[in-house]
Coordinates of C-alpha atoms in Angstrom, one line a residue:
X160 CA 82.7 196.5 -82.6
X161 CA 83.5 194.8 -79.4
X162 CA 81.5 197.6 -76.8
X163 CA 78.4 197.2 -79.7
X164 CA 78.1 193.7 -79.5
X165 CA 78.4 193.3 -76.2
X166 CA 75.4 195.8 -75.8
X167 CA 73.6 193.8 -77.9
X168 CA 74.1 191.0 -76.1
X169 CA 72.5 191.6 -73.1
X170 CA 69.2 192.9 -74.6
X171 CA 68.7 188.9 -75.1
X172 CA 69.9 188.3 -70.8
X173 CA 65.8 187.6 -69.8
X174 CA 65.2 190.0 -66.3
X175 CA 62.6 189.5 -63.3
X176 CA 60.0 190.7 -64.8
X177 CA 57.5 189.6 -62.4
X178 CA 59.3 189.3 -59.7
X179 CA 56.9 189.9 -56.4
X180 CA 58.7 190.1 -53.2
X181 CA 57.3 187.9 -50.3
X182 CA 56.5 190.3 -48.2
X183 CA 53.7 191.0 -50.8
X184 CA 51.8 187.7 -50.4
X185 CA 50.2 186.4 -48.0
X186 CA 50.2 183.2 -47.0
X187 CA 47.2 180.5 -47.1
X188 CA 47.8 177.5 -44.8
X189 CA 45.2 176.5 -44.9
X190 CA 41.2 176.3 -45.5
X191 CA 37.4 175.0 -44.6
X192 CA 34.5 174.5 -46.4
X193 CA 31.2 174.4 -45.8
X194 CA 27.7 175.4 -47.1
X195 CA 25.8 178.4 -45.9
X196 CA 22.4 178.8 -44.9
X197 CA 21.1 179.4 -48.3
X198 CA 23.1 176.3 -49.8
X199 CA 26.7 178.2 -51.6
X200 CA 30.2 177.8 -50.5
X201 CA 31.5 178.6 -48.0
X202 CA 35.6 179.2 -48.3
X203 CA 37.2 180.0 -44.8
X204 CA 41.8 180.8 -44.9
X205 CA 44.0 180.5 -42.1
X206 CA 46.5 183.0 -43.2
X207 CA 49.4 183.5 -41.7
X208 CA 50.7 186.8 -39.9
X209 CA 54.9 186.1 -40.2
X210 CA 55.1 188.9 -37.8
X211 CA 53.2 187.6 -34.9
X212 CA 55.0 184.3 -35.2
X213 CA 57.5 183.4 -32.0
X214 CA 56.4 187.2 -30.2
X215 CA 55.7 186.5 -26.2
X216 CA 52.6 187.5 -25.3
X217 CA 51.6 190.1 -22.7
X218 CA 50.5 189.6 -19.3
X219 CA 46.6 188.4 -19.3
X220 CA 47.4 189.4 -23.3
X221 CA 46.8 186.6 -26.2
X222 CA 49.2 186.8 -28.9
X223 CA 47.6 185.2 -33.0
X224 CA 50.0 184.1 -35.2
X225 CA 47.2 183.6 -37.9
X226 CA 44.3 185.1 -39.6
X227 CA 41.0 183.7 -40.5
X228 CA 38.6 184.8 -43.2
X229 CA 35.7 183.2 -44.0
X230 CA 34.2 184.2 -47.7
X231 CA 30.9 182.8 -50.0
X232 CA 29.8 182.3 -53.1
X233 CA 29.6 180.4 -56.2
X234 CA 32.5 178.5 -57.0
X235 CA 35.6 178.3 -55.1
X236 CA 37.4 180.4 -56.5
X237 CA 34.4 183.5 -56.8
X238 CA 35.0 183.1 -52.5
X239 CA 39.3 183.2 -53.3
X240 CA 38.4 187.0 -54.8
X241 CA 36.4 187.7 -52.1
X242 CA 39.1 187.0 -49.7
X243 CA 42.0 189.0 -51.6
X244 CA 39.5 192.5 -51.1
X245 CA 40.2 192.0 -48.1
X246 CA 43.6 191.6 -48.1
X247 CA 47.0 194.6 -48.3
X248 CA 48.7 191.5 -50.1
X249 CA 48.6 188.9 -52.7
X250 CA 47.0 185.9 -52.2
X251 CA 49.6 182.4 -52.4
X252 CA 48.5 179.1 -51.8
X253 CA 50.9 177.0 -52.6
X254 CA 52.3 176.8 -49.2
X255 CA 48.9 175.4 -47.8
X256 CA 48.8 172.3 -45.1
X257 CA 45.1 170.7 -45.1
X258 CA 41.8 171.4 -46.5
X259 CA 39.0 170.4 -44.1
X260 CA 35.9 169.4 -44.7
X261 CA 32.3 169.6 -43.3
X262 CA 30.3 166.9 -42.4
X263 CA 27.6 167.7 -44.4
X264 CA 29.0 168.7 -47.0
X265 CA 31.0 165.9 -47.3
X266 CA 27.6 164.2 -47.0
X267 CA 26.3 165.8 -50.6
X268 CA 29.4 165.3 -52.5
X269 CA 32.4 166.1 -53.6
X270 CA 33.2 166.0 -57.5
X271 CA 31.5 169.5 -58.3
X272 CA 34.4 171.1 -55.7
X273 CA 37.2 168.8 -57.6
X274 CA 37.2 170.4 -60.8
X275 CA 39.3 173.8 -59.2
X276 CA 41.7 171.8 -56.9
X277 CA 42.6 169.5 -59.8
X278 CA 43.2 173.1 -62.3
X279 CA 44.9 175.3 -60.5
X280 CA 48.6 174.3 -61.6
X281 CA 49.5 176.6 -58.4
X282 CA 47.5 174.5 -55.8
X283 CA 49.5 171.5 -54.0
X284 CA 48.4 167.9 -54.0
X285 CA 50.5 167.5 -51.3
X286 CA 48.4 169.6 -49.0
X287 CA 46.4 167.1 -46.1
X288 CA 42.7 166.4 -46.3
X289 CA 40.1 166.1 -43.5
X290 CA 36.4 165.4 -42.7
X291 CA 35.3 167.5 -39.7
X292 CA 32.4 166.1 -37.9
X293 CA 30.3 168.0 -34.8
X294 CA 31.4 171.2 -35.3
X295 CA 32.2 174.0 -38.2
X296 CA 35.4 173.4 -40.4
X297 CA 36.1 177.4 -39.5
X298 CA 37.1 176.3 -35.8
X299 CA 39.3 174.0 -36.4
X300 CA 41.8 176.4 -38.2
X301 CA 40.8 179.1 -35.2
X302 CA 42.3 176.1 -33.0
X303 CA 45.3 177.3 -30.5
X304 CA 47.8 174.5 -31.0
X305 CA 50.3 174.4 -28.5
X306 CA 52.8 172.4 -30.9
X307 CA 52.5 174.6 -34.3
X308 CA 51.6 178.1 -34.8
X309 CA 49.2 176.8 -37.8
X310 CA 46.4 174.6 -36.5
X311 CA 46.4 172.9 -40.2
X312 CA 50.2 171.8 -40.0
X313 CA 50.1 170.6 -36.5
X314 CA 47.4 168.9 -37.1
X315 CA 48.3 166.6 -40.4
X316 CA 51.3 166.2 -39.1
X317 CA 49.1 164.8 -35.7
X318 CA 47.8 162.6 -38.4
X319 CA 51.0 161.0 -40.0
X320 CA 51.6 160.2 -36.1
X321 CA 48.1 158.4 -35.2
X322 CA 48.9 156.5 -37.6
X323 CA 44.6 156.7 -38.9
X324 CA 44.9 157.6 -42.5
X325 CA 47.7 160.9 -43.7
X326 CA 45.3 161.0 -47.0
X327 CA 46.6 163.9 -49.0
X328 CA 45.0 165.5 -52.0
X329 CA 46.3 163.1 -54.6
X330 CA 45.5 160.1 -52.7
X331 CA 41.9 161.7 -52.9
X332 CA 42.0 161.6 -56.9
X333 CA 44.0 159.1 -57.3
X334 CA 41.5 156.9 -55.3
X335 CA 38.2 158.7 -57.3
X336 CA 39.6 158.1 -60.9
X337 CA 40.0 154.4 -60.4
X338 CA 37.0 152.0 -60.8
X339 CA 37.2 149.3 -58.6
X340 CA 37.7 151.4 -55.3
X341 CA 36.4 154.2 -53.1
X342 CA 37.3 157.3 -50.9
X343 CA 38.9 157.3 -47.5
X344 CA 39.5 160.4 -45.1
X345 CA 40.3 161.7 -41.8
X346 CA 37.4 162.8 -39.6
X347 CA 38.1 164.9 -37.4
X348 CA 35.9 164.7 -33.8
X349 CA 36.0 166.6 -30.8
X350 CA 33.2 164.8 -28.8
X351 CA 35.5 163.0 -26.6
X352 CA 37.3 165.8 -25.8
X353 CA 36.7 168.1 -22.4
X354 CA 35.8 171.6 -22.9
X355 CA 40.0 172.7 -21.9
X356 CA 41.3 170.2 -24.9
X357 CA 38.5 171.1 -27.3
X358 CA 40.4 174.7 -27.5
X359 CA 44.1 172.8 -28.6
X360 CA 43.6 169.4 -29.5
X361 CA 40.7 167.6 -31.8
X362 CA 40.8 164.2 -31.6
X363 CA 41.5 161.5 -35.2
X364 CA 40.6 158.2 -34.9
X365 CA 38.3 157.3 -37.5
X366 CA 38.3 157.0 -41.2
X367 CA 34.8 158.8 -43.3
X368 CA 34.0 156.0 -46.2
X369 CA 33.2 158.2 -49.7
X370 CA 31.2 155.9 -52.8
X371 CA 31.9 157.0 -56.2
X372 CA 30.3 160.0 -56.5
X373 CA 32.4 161.6 -53.5
X374 CA 29.8 161.6 -51.0
X375 CA 30.7 160.2 -47.7
X376 CA 28.2 157.8 -46.8
X377 CA 29.5 156.7 -43.4
X378 CA 32.3 156.7 -41.0
X379 CA 34.6 153.4 -39.4
X380 CA 35.6 153.2 -35.3
X381 CA 39.3 153.8 -34.1
X382 CA 38.9 149.4 -34.5
X383 CA 37.5 149.3 -38.6
X384 CA 39.8 152.5 -39.8
X385 CA 43.4 150.7 -38.1
X386 CA 42.0 147.1 -39.5
X387 CA 40.8 148.9 -42.9
X388 CA 44.4 150.5 -43.2
X389 CA 46.0 146.9 -42.3
X390 CA 44.1 145.2 -45.1
X391 CA 44.8 148.3 -48.2
X392 CA 48.6 148.3 -46.1
X393 CA 48.6 151.5 -45.6
X394 CA 49.9 150.8 -41.3
X395 CA 53.1 150.0 -40.3
X396 CA 52.8 149.9 -36.7
X397 CA 50.2 149.5 -34.3
X398 CA 49.0 148.7 -31.0
X399 CA 46.8 146.4 -30.5
X400 CA 44.7 145.0 -26.7
X401 CA 42.7 141.8 -26.8
X402 CA 41.3 140.0 -24.1
X403 CA 42.9 136.3 -23.9
X404 CA 39.9 133.9 -22.9
X405 CA 42.7 131.1 -21.6
X406 CA 44.7 133.5 -19.4
X407 CA 41.3 135.7 -18.0
X408 CA 42.9 138.5 -19.2
X409 CA 44.3 141.5 -21.6
X410 CA 47.3 141.6 -23.5
X411 CA 48.3 144.3 -25.9
X412 CA 51.2 144.4 -28.6
X413 CA 53.1 146.1 -30.4
X414 CA 53.3 145.0 -34.1
X415 CA 55.5 146.0 -36.6
X416 CA 56.0 145.0 -40.0
X417 CA 52.4 144.4 -40.5
X418 CA 51.6 144.6 -44.3
X419 CA 48.2 142.7 -46.5
X420 CA 47.9 140.1 -49.7
X421 CA 45.5 140.1 -51.4
X422 CA 44.2 136.8 -54.2
X423 CA 41.1 136.6 -56.5
X424 CA 40.1 134.0 -57.2
X425 CA 37.2 133.5 -60.6
X426 CA 34.6 130.4 -59.6
X427 CA 32.0 130.4 -62.4
X428 CA 32.0 133.2 -63.4
X429 CA 32.4 135.6 -59.8
X430 CA 35.0 136.1 -57.8
X431 CA 35.9 134.6 -54.4
X432 CA 38.9 137.1 -52.4
X433 CA 40.9 135.3 -49.7
X434 CA 43.1 138.8 -47.5
X435 CA 46.5 137.2 -45.2
X436 CA 47.0 139.0 -42.6
X437 CA 50.4 139.3 -41.4
X438 CA 53.1 141.0 -38.8
X439 CA 55.1 140.1 -35.9
X440 CA 54.4 141.7 -32.6
X441 CA 56.2 142.2 -29.0
X442 CA 54.2 142.2 -26.4
X443 CA 54.1 145.4 -24.1
X444 CA 51.2 144.4 -21.5
X445 CA 50.1 141.5 -19.4
X446 CA 47.1 141.4 -17.5
X447 CA 45.8 137.9 -18.2
X448 CA 47.5 134.7 -15.4
X449 CA 50.2 132.8 -17.8
X450 CA 53.3 133.2 -17.7
X451 CA 54.8 134.2 -21.3
X452 CA 57.9 132.5 -21.2
X453 CA 56.0 129.6 -21.4
X454 CA 56.1 128.6 -24.9
X455 CA 53.2 126.8 -24.8
X456 CA 50.5 129.5 -22.9
X457 CA 52.5 132.5 -25.3
X458 CA 50.6 130.2 -28.6
X459 CA 47.6 130.1 -26.7
X460 CA 47.7 133.9 -26.3
X461 CA 49.1 133.7 -30.7
X462 CA 45.9 132.1 -31.6
X463 CA 44.1 135.2 -29.1
X464 CA 45.2 137.5 -31.0
X465 CA 45.0 135.5 -34.9
X466 CA 41.6 135.0 -33.8
X467 CA 40.6 138.8 -32.7
X468 CA 42.2 139.9 -35.5
X469 CA 41.0 137.4 -38.5
X470 CA 37.5 138.2 -37.0
X471 CA 37.4 141.8 -37.0
X472 CA 38.5 142.1 -40.4
X473 CA 35.3 140.1 -41.4
X474 CA 33.3 142.2 -39.5
X475 CA 34.8 145.5 -40.9
X476 CA 34.5 144.1 -44.0
X477 CA 30.6 142.6 -44.1
X478 CA 29.4 145.5 -42.4
X479 CA 31.2 148.1 -44.6
X480 CA 29.2 145.8 -47.3
X481 CA 25.9 145.3 -46.5
X482 CA 25.6 148.9 -44.4
X483 CA 27.4 150.8 -47.4
X484 CA 28.3 148.7 -50.5
X485 CA 31.7 150.8 -51.5
X486 CA 34.8 149.1 -52.1
X487 CA 37.4 150.7 -50.0
X488 CA 39.8 148.1 -49.2
X489 CA 40.7 148.8 -53.6
X490 CA 39.4 144.8 -53.5
X491 CA 38.0 145.9 -57.5
X492 CA 41.4 147.0 -58.6
X493 CA 43.1 143.8 -56.8
X494 CA 40.8 141.4 -59.3
X495 CA 41.6 144.1 -62.3
X496 CA 45.4 142.9 -62.1
X497 CA 44.5 139.6 -61.7
X498 CA 42.0 139.2 -63.5
X499 CA 41.6 141.5 -66.3
X500 CA 40.0 140.1 -69.1
X501 CA 36.7 139.0 -66.8
X502 CA 36.6 143.0 -64.6
X503 CA 35.8 143.3 -68.0
X504 CA 31.9 142.4 -66.8
X505 CA 32.8 143.5 -63.7
X506 CA 33.5 146.7 -64.0
X507 CA 30.5 148.2 -64.7
X508 CA 27.6 147.4 -62.0
X509 CA 31.2 146.9 -59.4
X510 CA 28.8 148.5 -56.2
X511 CA 27.2 145.5 -56.7
X512 CA 28.9 142.9 -56.9
X513 CA 31.1 144.2 -53.7
X514 CA 27.8 143.7 -51.9
X515 CA 27.6 140.3 -52.3
X516 CA 31.0 138.9 -52.3
X517 CA 32.4 136.0 -50.7
X518 CA 35.5 137.5 -48.2
X519 CA 37.7 135.0 -46.4
X520 CA 40.5 136.5 -44.4
X521 CA 42.9 134.8 -42.4
X522 CA 45.7 136.2 -40.4
X523 CA 49.0 135.5 -38.9
X524 CA 50.5 137.6 -36.4
X525 CA 53.8 135.8 -35.0
X526 CA 54.3 137.2 -31.5
X527 CA 58.4 137.4 -31.7
X528 CA 58.8 138.7 -28.2
X529 CA 58.4 139.2 -25.0
X530 CA 59.3 142.0 -23.3
X531 CA 62.1 141.5 -20.2
X532 CA 60.1 139.7 -17.8
X533 CA 58.0 136.3 -18.2
X534 CA 54.8 136.4 -15.4
X535 CA 53.3 139.5 -13.3
X536 CA 55.3 141.5 -11.7
X537 CA 53.6 139.7 -8.0
X538 CA 56.0 140.3 -4.0
X539 CA 58.3 137.3 -4.8
X540 CA 59.1 136.5 -7.7
X541 CA 60.6 139.4 -8.9
X542 CA 63.7 139.5 -11.0
X543 CA 66.8 141.5 -13.3

């Protein structure tokens, strides 16, 4: 009876009936999305080649640790099936690091393409997402980074340390679904790089601005991008250089503990916004005539810095209002939080309200440290 009981119990045990060996998978590391000449969807996949990772190239040759395959179709999954037909292993997309979108496709709109990414449970919403300007996005997948065998992973890490965005797919969905904010994405541009640099690195120093239809409507330069991230509380560290008229020179400040506070008020049924930008700065380079150990001179530098931050923020906000009418600063969300009743009448035409919104900025950056030396080093005055 014991033997019969054990045998019957074994029938209830689960087994690995759907197991797939790891060497039967083709790991999809990066994706490039574009529109083909006949207006179909073009997808390029960066596929890992495990046996080539860490292999030293032969003299005069190169070793690629990945393979880039492109296909066209009517939908994203249509192209994925074509790519699968060209591979001897089963595609696994769960390890994908980044998605690169062409400027052409971004300006046409991404709303239709988002369906597959939201619906497919195999896809990771932690993947980074970028807009590529000036070149086809599949060229980014073919980039030979000296720091990483996969350019998609190298660029994702670069975006993190450049402090320009670090936007994941989930952040894009949150912004898209929100009524009071519009999406922004980090932008890859190589126009400032020389011929040799373009083979190995990319430049991430701009943000792409999208409207509520998920259409790219413009680009912000480096300073505008940084101040935008400061306003929306996604910037923690930044080297800021500004001119100090009183000292007839430039200073560079290492800013930390950056924060933003947004307060909203309703006046005659119209919202007004007050933005307060705060931070702590350390002077890393002083090209002015000032001896910064003098507290009065340091106060002049601090005042010039705050004027610069205030003007940069106000100019950036005004440019976005006048040129794009897209609320990338999540001001609508703040009104929704602080004035939920009034928001009901504003939400339907928020882009129009945002265009004429009264916004003021106050900058409060406090300089705590001046470095190890007060005046500019000159012959005869250097001592430690």
